[in-house]
Amino acid sequence: MDSFFLFNVSFSTWLHWLIQPQLALHIPDGFLSLPVSLVTWILAIALIALSLNRVQAEYQEKAVPLMGVCAAFIFAAQMINFPIPGGTSGHLLGGTLAGVLLGPWAGSLVMVVVFIVQAAIFQDGGLTVLGANITNMGLIGTFGGYYVYRTIRYAIGRDSWKGVAIGTVVASWLSVFIAAILTAFQLALSGTVPLGIALTAMASWHILIGIGEAIITLAAVSFIWRTRPDLIYHPPRKFSTSRSLTHRS
């Protein structure tokens, strides 16, 4: 009887978590096994170390204020939930947006700071599994999202809004969906949730949440493209050329 009761409590706990997409990618403490947590911590620490080295070597000091503004915007935007069908809601992750504006290295550092603040102050995700949340949303969302965006942008047109827009939309949606799939596998490997149930729940919710992510990210990038295209990582060359000519004259 006691074991049956504990099973029901455990079942209801992870089921309640899975049906709340605003928490679904921020894994709480106790949901991952020690081996899975350790692997994700190693990946997260490696990402942070590489990002710090690349930012110190390649980025100029003027990028630091932009990193702060970007982190503040993403953090504030994540506090606003948007409704999705089914009577629940999701919110912006912002990894691809950080990558588009700052590049993969600085963008990843910004997202790491955002995740740490969320976990430490707002209990949005656990501290012991922070490595997994950084890996899922920072490594895939920012690093992976940036390179998907970059590939599509360069294939369609590096200096065209069409290339930027399509790359932003596809990368934003994929960053959310793939992170959800990876989270489902981590839960299954930890013995927390059966793989079939985890994949079904995570994929179905995040197909929709990914659309919201893509719309919000596109709106932000569109505004910056129209007003300050120089703030985009690898700005359009036509802008760079006209700006240099203006300075020479």
Short mmCIF file of C-alpha atoms in Angstrom, two decimals:
data_model
loop_
_atom_site.label_atom_id
_atom_site.label_comp_id
_atom_site.label_asym_id
_atom_site.label_seq_id
_atom_site.Cartn_x
_atom_site.Cartn_y
_atom_site.Cartn_z
CA MET A 1 0.00 0.00 0.00
CA ASP A 2 2.80 2.44 0.91
CA SER A 3 4.70 1.74 -2.31
CA PHE A 4 1.51 2.21 -4.33
CA PHE A 5 0.87 5.54 -2.61
CA LEU A 6 4.43 6.71 -3.31
CA PHE A 7 4.09 5.68 -6.93
CA ASN A 8 0.89 7.70 -7.26
CA VAL A 9 2.55 10.74 -5.67
CA SER A 10 5.53 10.45 -8.00
CA PHE A 11 3.28 9.94 -11.02
CA SER A 12 1.12 12.96 -10.19
CA THR A 13 4.19 15.13 -9.53
CA TRP A 14 5.88 14.61 -12.90
CA LEU A 15 2.55 14.61 -14.74
CA HIS A 16 1.70 17.98 -13.16
CA TRP A 17 5.12 19.27 -14.24
CA LEU A 18 4.84 17.97 -17.79
CA ILE A 19 1.49 19.65 -18.43
CA GLN A 20 2.88 23.05 -17.43
CA PRO A 21 4.87 24.11 -20.50
CA GLN A 22 6.03 27.30 -18.82
CA LEU A 23 8.13 25.05 -16.53
CA ALA A 24 8.72 22.11 -18.83
CA LEU A 25 12.17 23.12 -20.07
CA HIS A 26 13.29 24.35 -16.64
CA ILE A 27 13.84 20.99 -14.97
CA PRO A 28 13.24 21.02 -11.18
CA ASP A 29 15.57 19.47 -8.61
CA GLY A 30 15.20 15.72 -8.15
CA PHE A 31 13.99 14.95 -11.67
CA LEU A 32 17.36 13.82 -13.09
CA SER A 33 19.61 11.00 -11.96
CA LEU A 34 23.14 11.72 -10.76
CA PRO A 35 24.87 10.37 -13.93
CA VAL A 36 22.66 12.43 -16.24
CA SER A 37 23.14 15.54 -14.09
CA LEU A 38 26.92 15.09 -14.07
CA VAL A 39 27.12 14.72 -17.85
CA THR A 40 25.05 17.86 -18.40
CA TRP A 41 27.14 19.77 -15.84
CA ILE A 42 30.31 18.81 -17.72
CA LEU A 43 28.77 20.03 -21.00
CA ALA A 44 27.58 23.25 -19.38
CA ILE A 45 30.95 24.02 -17.76
CA ALA A 46 32.75 23.33 -21.05
CA LEU A 47 30.37 25.68 -22.87
CA ILE A 48 30.91 28.44 -20.30
CA ALA A 49 34.71 28.06 -20.40
CA LEU A 50 34.84 28.12 -24.21
CA SER A 51 32.48 31.08 -24.38
CA LEU A 52 34.53 33.07 -21.87
CA ASN A 53 37.72 32.43 -23.82
CA ARG A 54 36.20 33.38 -27.17
CA VAL A 55 34.51 36.50 -25.82
CA GLN A 56 37.74 37.72 -24.21
CA ALA A 57 39.72 37.03 -27.40
CA GLU A 58 37.33 38.26 -30.09
CA TYR A 59 34.77 40.68 -28.70
CA GLN A 60 35.36 44.39 -28.19
CA GLU A 61 34.48 46.27 -25.03
CA LYS A 62 31.46 47.85 -26.71
CA ALA A 63 29.81 44.42 -26.71
CA VAL A 64 29.61 44.36 -22.89
CA PRO A 65 26.82 46.96 -22.58
CA LEU A 66 24.87 45.20 -25.33
CA MET A 67 25.21 41.92 -23.44
CA GLY A 68 23.75 43.56 -20.35
CA VAL A 69 20.85 45.11 -22.26
CA CYS A 70 20.17 41.83 -24.04
CA ALA A 71 20.17 39.87 -20.77
CA ALA A 72 17.79 42.38 -19.17
CA PHE A 73 15.41 42.29 -22.13
CA ILE A 74 15.32 38.49 -22.31
CA PHE A 75 14.83 38.18 -18.57
CA ALA A 76 11.96 40.68 -18.63
CA ALA A 77 10.39 39.08 -21.69
CA GLN A 78 10.48 35.65 -20.04
CA MET A 79 8.26 36.98 -17.27
CA ILE A 80 5.44 37.52 -19.80
CA ASN A 81 3.46 34.40 -20.66
CA PHE A 82 1.58 33.99 -23.93
CA PRO A 83 -1.51 31.74 -24.15
CA ILE A 84 -1.52 28.56 -26.20
CA PRO A 85 -4.44 26.23 -27.04
CA GLY A 86 -5.32 23.93 -24.16
CA GLY A 87 -5.80 26.57 -21.49
CA THR A 88 -2.14 26.98 -20.57
CA SER A 89 0.74 29.24 -21.56
CA GLY A 90 4.38 29.47 -22.56
CA HIS A 91 7.07 32.13 -22.51
CA LEU A 92 10.07 33.28 -24.48
CA LEU A 93 13.33 31.40 -23.98
CA GLY A 94 15.41 33.89 -25.95
CA GLY A 95 18.40 31.74 -26.87
CA THR A 96 18.17 32.34 -30.61
CA LEU A 97 17.54 36.06 -30.06
CA ALA A 98 20.72 36.28 -27.99
CA GLY A 99 22.64 34.43 -30.69
CA VAL A 100 21.35 36.67 -33.49
CA LEU A 101 22.33 39.83 -31.62
CA LEU A 102 25.53 38.75 -29.89
CA GLY A 103 26.77 35.65 -31.67
CA PRO A 104 26.96 32.17 -30.15
CA TRP A 105 29.66 32.83 -27.57
CA ALA A 106 28.48 36.05 -25.94
CA GLY A 107 24.88 34.97 -26.42
CA SER A 108 25.51 31.75 -24.52
CA LEU A 109 27.04 33.66 -21.60
CA VAL A 110 24.02 35.94 -21.47
CA MET A 111 21.66 32.98 -21.32
CA VAL A 112 23.74 31.31 -18.60
CA VAL A 113 23.36 34.42 -16.44
CA VAL A 114 19.61 34.48 -17.09
CA PHE A 115 19.23 30.80 -16.11
CA ILE A 116 21.27 31.26 -12.92
CA VAL A 117 19.13 34.22 -11.80
CA GLN A 118 15.94 32.33 -12.60
CA ALA A 119 17.01 29.28 -10.60
CA ALA A 120 18.55 31.10 -7.64
CA ILE A 121 15.96 33.84 -7.13
CA PHE A 122 12.72 32.71 -8.78
CA GLN A 123 13.08 28.91 -8.38
CA ASP A 124 12.39 28.50 -12.09
CA GLY A 125 14.38 25.30 -12.49
CA GLY A 126 16.53 23.55 -9.91
CA LEU A 127 20.05 24.47 -8.84
CA THR A 128 21.35 20.88 -8.85
CA VAL A 129 20.13 20.39 -12.43
CA LEU A 130 21.22 23.82 -13.64
CA GLY A 131 23.79 22.11 -15.85
CA ALA A 132 20.98 20.37 -17.73
CA ASN A 133 18.96 23.55 -18.14
CA ILE A 134 22.02 25.42 -19.42
CA THR A 135 22.81 22.58 -21.82
CA ASN A 136 19.26 22.22 -23.12
CA MET A 137 18.44 25.89 -23.53
CA GLY A 138 21.86 27.52 -23.69
CA LEU A 139 23.82 25.09 -25.80
CA ILE A 140 20.96 24.13 -28.11
CA GLY A 141 18.90 27.31 -27.88
CA THR A 142 21.73 29.80 -28.33
CA PHE A 143 24.62 27.95 -29.92
CA GLY A 144 22.56 25.60 -32.07
CA GLY A 145 19.96 28.26 -32.81
CA TYR A 146 22.60 30.71 -34.02
CA TYR A 147 24.19 28.29 -36.48
CA VAL A 148 20.84 27.21 -37.90
CA TYR A 149 19.95 30.88 -38.34
CA ARG A 150 23.35 31.66 -39.86
CA THR A 151 23.19 28.76 -42.32
CA ILE A 152 19.73 29.74 -43.57
CA ARG A 153 20.58 33.44 -43.69
CA TYR A 154 23.69 32.89 -45.79
CA ALA A 155 21.91 30.40 -48.07
CA ILE A 156 19.06 32.80 -48.86
CA GLY A 157 20.92 36.08 -48.71
CA ARG A 158 23.30 37.36 -46.06
CA ASP A 159 22.28 40.99 -46.53
CA SER A 160 18.58 40.47 -47.21
CA TRP A 161 15.79 40.77 -44.67
CA LYS A 162 14.23 37.63 -46.16
CA GLY A 163 17.28 35.56 -45.21
CA VAL A 164 17.39 37.01 -41.70
CA ALA A 165 13.65 36.57 -41.17
CA ILE A 166 13.43 32.96 -42.36
CA GLY A 167 16.59 32.01 -40.49
CA THR A 168 15.25 33.60 -37.29
CA VAL A 169 11.87 31.87 -37.48
CA VAL A 170 13.22 28.40 -38.27
CA ALA A 171 16.05 28.59 -35.72
CA SER A 172 13.77 29.88 -32.95
CA TRP A 173 11.22 27.14 -33.44
CA LEU A 174 13.83 24.39 -33.72
CA SER A 175 15.70 25.58 -30.63
CA VAL A 176 12.59 25.11 -28.50
CA PHE A 177 11.45 21.84 -30.05
CA ILE A 178 14.85 20.12 -29.97
CA ALA A 179 15.49 21.29 -26.40
CA ALA A 180 12.14 19.73 -25.44
CA ILE A 181 13.07 16.43 -27.08
CA LEU A 182 16.44 16.37 -25.32
CA THR A 183 14.73 17.09 -21.99
CA ALA A 184 12.40 14.15 -22.57
CA PHE A 185 15.35 11.82 -23.16
CA GLN A 186 17.10 13.08 -20.03
CA LEU A 187 14.00 12.39 -17.95
CA ALA A 188 13.65 8.92 -19.44
CA LEU A 189 17.33 8.07 -18.90
CA SER A 190 16.94 9.18 -15.29
CA GLY A 191 13.99 6.81 -14.83
CA THR A 192 11.68 9.70 -13.98
CA VAL A 193 9.21 9.36 -16.85
CA PRO A 194 8.74 6.64 -19.51
CA LEU A 195 10.25 7.81 -22.79
CA GLY A 196 7.04 7.50 -24.81
CA ILE A 197 5.04 9.61 -22.39
CA ALA A 198 7.79 12.20 -22.01
CA LEU A 199 8.27 12.58 -25.77
CA THR A 200 4.54 12.87 -26.42
CA ALA A 201 3.96 15.46 -23.72
CA MET A 202 7.05 17.56 -24.40
CA ALA A 203 6.79 17.49 -28.20
CA SER A 204 3.08 18.28 -28.34
CA TRP A 205 3.34 21.32 -26.07
CA HIS A 206 6.54 22.70 -27.54
CA ILE A 207 5.42 22.51 -31.15
CA LEU A 208 3.07 25.33 -30.13
CA ILE A 209 5.43 27.10 -27.74
CA GLY A 210 8.06 27.12 -30.50
CA ILE A 211 5.66 29.10 -32.70
CA GLY A 212 5.30 31.73 -29.98
CA GLU A 213 9.08 31.81 -29.59
CA ALA A 214 9.51 32.35 -33.33
CA ILE A 215 6.95 35.17 -33.48
CA ILE A 216 8.42 37.09 -30.54
CA THR A 217 12.00 36.62 -31.73
CA LEU A 218 11.10 37.72 -35.26
CA ALA A 219 9.35 40.84 -33.93
CA ALA A 220 12.41 41.82 -31.88
CA VAL A 221 14.87 41.17 -34.70
CA SER A 222 12.63 43.02 -37.18
CA PHE A 223 12.60 46.12 -35.00
CA ILE A 224 16.38 46.06 -34.60
CA TRP A 225 16.89 45.43 -38.34
CA ARG A 226 14.85 48.55 -39.15
CA THR A 227 16.32 50.83 -36.51
CA ARG A 228 19.83 49.63 -35.60
CA PRO A 229 21.04 46.88 -37.95
CA ASP A 230 24.57 47.45 -36.66
CA LEU A 231 23.51 45.73 -33.41
CA ILE A 232 22.98 42.43 -35.22
CA TYR A 233 25.91 40.04 -35.08
CA HIS A 234 27.42 40.22 -38.60
CA PRO A 235 25.29 43.19 -39.71
CA PRO A 236 24.34 43.54 -43.38
CA ARG A 237 27.31 44.60 -45.48
CA LYS A 238 25.33 47.31 -47.26
CA PHE A 239 24.84 48.99 -43.89
CA SER A 240 28.51 48.63 -42.97
CA THR A 241 29.58 50.08 -46.33
CA SER A 242 27.25 53.08 -46.18
CA ARG A 243 28.30 53.78 -42.61
CA SER A 244 32.00 53.76 -43.47
CA LEU A 245 31.41 56.09 -46.42
CA THR A 246 29.51 58.48 -44.18
CA HIS A 247 32.39 58.54 -41.69
CA ARG A 248 34.92 59.21 -44.46
CA SER A 249 32.96 62.13 -45.83
#
